[in-house]
Backbone as a printed PyTorch tensor [residue, N CA C, xyz], in Angstrom:
tensor([[[  0.4690,  -0.8380,   0.2780],
         [  0.2130,  -0.2100,   0.3110],
         [  0.7130,   0.9790,  -0.2490]],

        [[  0.7220,   2.1840,  -0.9970],
         [  1.5230,   3.5930,  -0.9610],
         [  0.5610,   4.6610,   0.0710]],

        [[  1.6600,   5.1240,   1.0920],
         [  1.1510,   6.3750,   1.3350],
         [  1.9880,   7.5980,   0.9540]],

        [[  0.3430,   8.1700,   0.1330],
         [  0.7630,   9.4550,  -0.2000],
         [  0.8690,  10.6530,   0.7770]],

        [[  0.6600,  10.8980,   1.0970],
         [  0.7960,  11.5760,   2.7580],
         [  2.4970,  12.0080,   3.0970]],

        [[  3.2110,  10.6860,   2.3480],
         [  4.4330,  11.1150,   3.2420],
         [  5.7730,  10.8110,   1.7350]],

        [[  5.2010,  10.8880,   0.6820],
         [  5.5930,  11.5280,  -0.3800],
         [  5.9270,  12.8820,  -0.8230]],

        [[  6.9460,  13.0040,  -0.9780],
         [  7.9770,  15.4020,  -1.2350],
         [  8.1850,  14.8750,  -2.4930]],

        [[  7.1850,  16.3400,  -2.6260],
         [  7.1870,  17.1500,  -4.1230],
         [  8.3440,  18.3090,  -3.6840]],

        [[  9.3610,  18.1680,  -4.3710],
         [  9.8150,  19.3590,  -4.4680],
         [  9.6690,  20.4160,  -5.8230]],

        [[  8.9480,  21.0740,  -5.1870],
         [  8.1560,  22.4540,  -6.9680],
         [  9.6440,  22.5200,  -7.8550]],

        [[ 10.8300,  23.2850,  -6.6120],
         [ 12.2260,  24.2380,  -7.4380],
         [ 12.7600,  22.3530,  -8.4910]],

        [[ 13.1800,  21.3560,  -8.2920],
         [ 13.1160,  20.1420,  -9.0860],
         [ 12.3730,  20.2130,  -9.8940]],

        [[ 11.0870,  19.9000,  -9.8930],
         [ 10.5060,  19.4930, -10.5930],
         [ 10.2640,  20.5370, -11.5410]],

        [[ 10.0610,  21.7030, -11.9690],
         [ 10.3090,  23.1200, -12.5700],
         [ 11.9120,  23.5380, -13.4900]],

        [[ 12.8500,  22.6070, -12.3020],
         [ 13.9590,  22.7650, -13.0110],
         [ 14.3440,  21.6030, -14.6480]],

        [[ 13.5260,  19.9280, -13.7380],
         [ 13.7280,  18.7860, -14.5900],
         [ 12.7710,  18.8420, -15.9200]],

        [[ 11.9140,  19.9280, -15.6210],
         [ 10.4900,  19.7350, -16.5550],
         [ 11.5980,  20.2920, -18.3490]],

        [[ 10.8450,  20.1850, -19.6430],
         [ 11.2610,  20.7200, -20.3050],
         [ 10.2050,  21.7800, -20.2910]],

        [[ 10.3120,  22.8540, -21.6810],
         [ 10.5030,  24.1960, -21.4550],
         [  9.5860,  24.2490, -22.4210]],

        [[  8.6660,  25.0840, -21.4700],
         [  6.4290,  25.4220, -22.4310],
         [  7.0150,  27.1610, -23.1920]],

        [[  6.6110,  27.0030, -23.8370],
         [  5.9300,  28.0040, -23.7350],
         [  3.8900,  28.0470, -25.4080]],

        [[  3.1510,  28.4620, -24.6360],
         [  1.5850,  28.7010, -25.3770],
         [  1.3730,  26.9570, -24.8640]],

        [[  2.3040,  26.3370, -23.7500],
         [  1.5300,  25.1310, -23.3630],
         [  2.1850,  23.6990, -24.3450]],

        [[  3.0460,  23.9240, -25.6350],
         [  3.6680,  23.3610, -25.3910],
         [  5.7060,  23.1010, -25.6390]],

        [[  6.1670,  22.0990, -26.0280],
         [  7.4540,  22.6760, -25.8100],
         [  7.5800,  22.9650, -26.5240]],

        [[  8.8300,  23.7610, -26.1970],
         [  9.3440,  25.0790, -27.4410],
         [  9.9680,  24.8830, -28.1990]],

        [[ 10.9540,  23.2180, -28.8460],
         [ 10.2720,  23.5940, -29.6080],
         [  9.7550,  22.7180, -30.7180]],

        [[  9.0100,  22.2060, -30.0200],
         [  7.2650,  22.0440, -31.2700],
         [  6.8100,  23.3350, -31.6210]],

        [[  7.0580,  24.6990, -31.0550],
         [  6.4840,  26.0970, -31.1850],
         [  6.9880,  26.5680, -32.2040]],

        [[  8.2810,  25.6980, -31.5630],
         [  9.2100,  27.4590, -32.5720],
         [  9.5110,  26.4550, -34.2340]],

        [[  9.2400,  24.9320, -34.0780],
         [  9.1650,  24.7840, -35.6420],
         [  8.1370,  24.1430, -35.8000]],

        [[  6.7500,  24.4770, -35.8210],
         [  5.1110,  25.5620, -36.6930],
         [  5.4690,  26.1000, -36.5580]],

        [[  6.1650,  27.3730, -35.8010],
         [  6.2610,  29.0560, -36.4550],
         [  6.8600,  29.2680, -37.6960]],

        [[  8.0610,  27.9870, -37.8860],
         [  8.8480,  27.9920, -39.0360],
         [  8.8000,  27.6260, -40.1100]],

        [[  7.6900,  26.3070, -40.1420],
         [  7.5130,  25.9090, -41.1150],
         [  5.6640,  26.8250, -41.6080]],

        [[  5.5920,  27.2020, -40.8320],
         [  3.7460,  27.5970, -40.7710],
         [  4.4500,  29.1680, -41.9500]],

        [[  4.7860,  29.7080, -41.2990],
         [  6.2050,  30.9570, -41.7360],
         [  6.1830,  30.0500, -43.1760]],

        [[  7.0900,  29.5680, -43.7870],
         [  7.7000,  29.5330, -44.7700],
         [  6.7980,  28.8510, -46.0250]],

        [[  5.3780,  28.6730, -45.2720],
         [  4.0480,  28.2590, -46.0820],
         [  3.6960,  29.0470, -46.6040]],

        [[  3.5380,  30.0100, -45.3290],
         [  2.3960,  31.0420, -45.7780],
         [  3.8820,  32.2710, -46.6440]],

        [[  5.1600,  32.1960, -46.7980],
         [  5.6780,  33.1570, -47.8750],
         [  5.4610,  32.1700, -49.2600]],

        [[  6.0030,  31.1530, -49.2920],
         [  6.0030,  30.2870, -50.7510],
         [  4.7010,  30.0140, -51.3850]],

        [[  3.3850,  30.2830, -50.2160],
         [  2.3980,  30.1500, -50.8880],
         [  1.8130,  31.5310, -51.0050]],

        [[  2.5330,  32.4160, -50.6460],
         [  1.4730,  33.8940, -50.6460],
         [  0.1250,  34.4940, -50.3490]],

        [[  0.4760,  33.5500, -49.4080],
         [ -1.5560,  33.6980, -48.8640],
         [ -0.9990,  33.6740, -46.6110]],

        [[ -2.2600,  33.8210, -46.7180],
         [ -2.6290,  33.7660, -44.5540],
         [ -2.3880,  32.5770, -44.3750]],

        [[ -2.1680,  31.8170, -45.3290],
         [ -3.1600,  30.0610, -44.6880],
         [ -2.3660,  29.4360, -44.1760]],

        [[ -1.0690,  30.4210, -42.9740],
         [ -0.5150,  29.4020, -42.7730],
         [ -0.4490,  30.5140, -41.1740]],

        [[ -1.4960,  31.1370, -41.3990],
         [ -2.2000,  31.3460, -40.2220],
         [ -2.8410,  30.0500, -39.3170]],

        [[ -4.2150,  29.4970, -40.1300],
         [ -5.1590,  28.7050, -39.4860],
         [ -4.0390,  27.6190, -39.5130]],

        [[ -3.2860,  27.3010, -40.4230],
         [ -2.3780,  25.9580, -40.3760],
         [ -1.7280,  26.1870, -38.5450]],

        [[ -1.4970,  27.5140, -38.3790],
         [ -0.4170,  27.6320, -37.7500],
         [ -0.8300,  26.9160, -36.2370]],

        [[ -2.5660,  27.4120, -35.9700],
         [ -3.1350,  27.4120, -35.2510],
         [ -3.7020,  26.0870, -35.0440]],

        [[ -3.9130,  25.9820, -35.8450],
         [ -4.4370,  23.6730, -35.9360],
         [ -3.9020,  23.2450, -35.6350]],

        [[ -1.9560,  22.8910, -35.8840],
         [ -1.6870,  22.4450, -34.9510],
         [ -0.4510,  22.5490, -34.1060]],

        [[ -0.6330,  23.5070, -33.3510],
         [ -1.1880,  24.0270, -32.1560],
         [ -1.7990,  24.1120, -31.1400]],

        [[ -2.2130,  23.5680, -31.5680],
         [ -3.9170,  23.3330, -30.4960],
         [ -2.9490,  21.4770, -30.8250]],

        [[ -3.5070,  21.2490, -31.9960],
         [ -3.4410,  19.4950, -32.0350],
         [ -1.6650,  19.0910, -31.1510]],

        [[ -0.9720,  19.9100, -30.8810],
         [  0.4600,  19.7870, -29.9390],
         [ -0.0070,  19.6260, -28.5890]],

        [[ -0.4070,  21.2810, -28.4780],
         [ -1.4130,  21.0900, -26.6290],
         [ -2.2420,  20.2430, -26.4790]],

        [[ -2.4710,  19.5890, -27.2370],
         [ -3.5990,  18.3320, -27.1750],
         [ -2.6700,  16.9970, -26.5830]],

        [[ -2.0150,  16.9800, -27.7180],
         [ -0.8490,  15.5740, -26.7370],
         [  0.0690,  16.3510, -25.7520]],

        [[  0.3120,  17.6080, -25.7810],
         [  1.3390,  17.3190, -24.8900],
         [  0.7560,  17.9190, -23.1480]],

        [[ -0.6140,  17.5480, -23.0660],
         [ -0.9310,  17.4780, -21.7930],
         [ -0.3370,  16.7990, -20.8140]],

        [[ -0.5690,  15.7310, -21.0100],
         [ -0.2940,  15.0820, -19.7270],
         [  1.5830,  14.3040, -19.7360]],

        [[  1.9310,  14.4370, -21.0030],
         [  3.0480,  14.6830, -21.0650],
         [  4.0780,  15.7610, -22.2190]],

        [[  5.0230,  16.3980, -21.4850],
         [  5.5600,  17.3500, -22.3280],
         [  6.3980,  17.1560, -22.9850]],

        [[  7.5280,  16.0240, -22.7300],
         [  8.2540,  15.4000, -23.8400],
         [  7.7390,  14.3240, -24.8500]],

        [[  6.5530,  14.6300, -25.1940],
         [  5.8090,  13.5350, -26.3420],
         [  6.1160,  13.3020, -27.4380]],

        [[  6.5430,  14.6880, -28.0710],
         [  7.4320,  14.6940, -29.1850],
         [  8.2910,  14.2930, -29.6300]],

        [[  9.4490,  14.4090, -28.5610],
         [ 10.9870,  13.6330, -28.2190],
         [ 10.3980,  12.5300, -27.8290]],

        [[  9.4240,  11.9780, -26.8950],
         [  9.6640,  10.6600, -26.8990],
         [ 10.0340,  10.0350, -28.5140]],

        [[  8.5000,  10.2420, -29.1030],
         [  7.9970,   9.4660, -29.9710],
         [  8.9770,   9.9410, -31.2130]],

        [[  9.3880,  10.5610, -30.9260],
         [ 11.3890,  10.7490, -32.1220],
         [ 12.0950,   9.8950, -31.7320]],

        [[ 12.3720,  10.0000, -30.5170],
         [ 13.9310,   8.9290, -30.0410],
         [ 13.3870,   7.5040, -30.6400]],

        [[ 11.2730,   6.7390, -30.0100],
         [ 10.9670,   5.8270, -30.1360],
         [ 11.2410,   5.6860, -32.1240]],

        [[ 10.8140,   6.4310, -32.6540],
         [ 10.8420,   5.9980, -33.9820],
         [ 12.5330,   6.1020, -34.7590]],

        [[ 13.1400,   6.6740, -34.3680],
         [ 14.3070,   6.8010, -34.8150],
         [ 15.4220,   5.0400, -34.0790]],

        [[ 15.3980,   4.8960, -32.5160],
         [ 15.8830,   3.9060, -31.6300],
         [ 15.4720,   3.0820, -31.4420]],

        [[ 14.4560,   2.4850, -32.1600],
         [ 14.0600,   1.4420, -32.0920],
         [ 13.7320,   0.6070, -33.1350]],

        [[ 14.2080,  -0.2850, -33.9930],
         [ 14.4810,  -1.5070, -35.7470],
         [ 13.3460,  -1.7890, -35.5850]],

        [[ 12.4960,  -1.4860, -36.8220],
         [ 11.9600,  -2.6060, -37.4660],
         [ 11.5740,  -4.1070, -37.4780]],

        [[ 11.3010,  -4.7560, -36.6980],
         [ 11.3160,  -6.4220, -36.3730],
         [ 10.2990,  -7.1930, -37.5460]],

        [[ 10.6490,  -8.0280, -38.1540],
         [ 10.2510,  -8.8730, -38.9770],
         [  7.9030,  -9.0610, -38.9290]],

        [[  7.4670,  -8.7270, -37.3150],
         [  6.7900,  -9.6160, -37.1800],
         [  6.6150,  -8.1550, -35.9370]],

        [[  6.6250,  -6.9040, -36.5070],
         [  6.0630,  -6.1950, -35.5570],
         [  4.4100,  -6.1440, -35.8350]],

        [[  4.5130,  -6.0650, -36.6370],
         [  2.5470,  -6.0280, -37.4950],
         [  2.1820,  -7.2710, -37.0350]],

        [[  2.2930,  -8.0440, -36.9550],
         [  1.4260,  -9.5220, -36.3800],
         [  1.1980,  -8.9640, -35.1610]],

        [[  2.1280,  -9.1990, -34.2840],
         [  2.4090,  -9.4970, -32.5530],
         [  2.2960,  -7.6450, -32.1470]],

        [[  2.6840,  -6.9670, -33.0020],
         [  2.8710,  -5.3490, -32.7400],
         [  3.1840,  -4.6790, -31.6080]],

        [[  4.8110,  -6.1040, -31.2870],
         [  5.1310,  -5.3520, -30.7710],
         [  6.7740,  -6.1370, -30.5020]],

        [[  7.6090,  -5.1410, -30.5380],
         [  8.8970,  -6.3080, -31.1980],
         [  9.0450,  -7.1650, -29.3770]],

        [[  8.8030,  -8.7050, -30.4290],
         [  9.2180,  -9.9280, -30.0580],
         [ 10.7890, -10.8120, -29.7220]],

        [[ 11.5230,  -9.9290, -30.5060],
         [ 12.8690, -10.5170, -30.7530],
         [ 13.6450,  -9.6990, -29.3490]],

        [[ 14.3590, -10.6330, -28.0850],
         [ 15.1490, -10.3220, -27.6490],
         [ 16.7320, -10.7460, -28.2210]],

        [[ 17.6240,  -9.1050, -27.2500],
         [ 18.5810,  -8.8700, -27.8090],
         [ 19.0490,  -9.9970, -26.8050]],

        [[ 20.3810, -10.3880, -27.2980],
         [ 21.2570, -12.1620, -26.2760],
         [ 22.4100, -12.0330, -25.7580]]])
């Protein structure tokens, strides 16, 4: 049984170890979204980049509510986890390294 009253929470340590957020999303995701939508607006010579920015930003906020590093975790799992033969059949990596 876990006693929740005896857990210690240090707000300073939590604040220093969490990812920096800007407007509810990770800093890298925000500036990547700004650059992408600005380039689309410049290239298309229209204002469609602004609604696209709002849509992508709201989607990123929704995905980042529980885990601020959601996109970083997904990116690292995509890069560092190699595909295996039976992934689509089983749904996870069944081959263990020996």
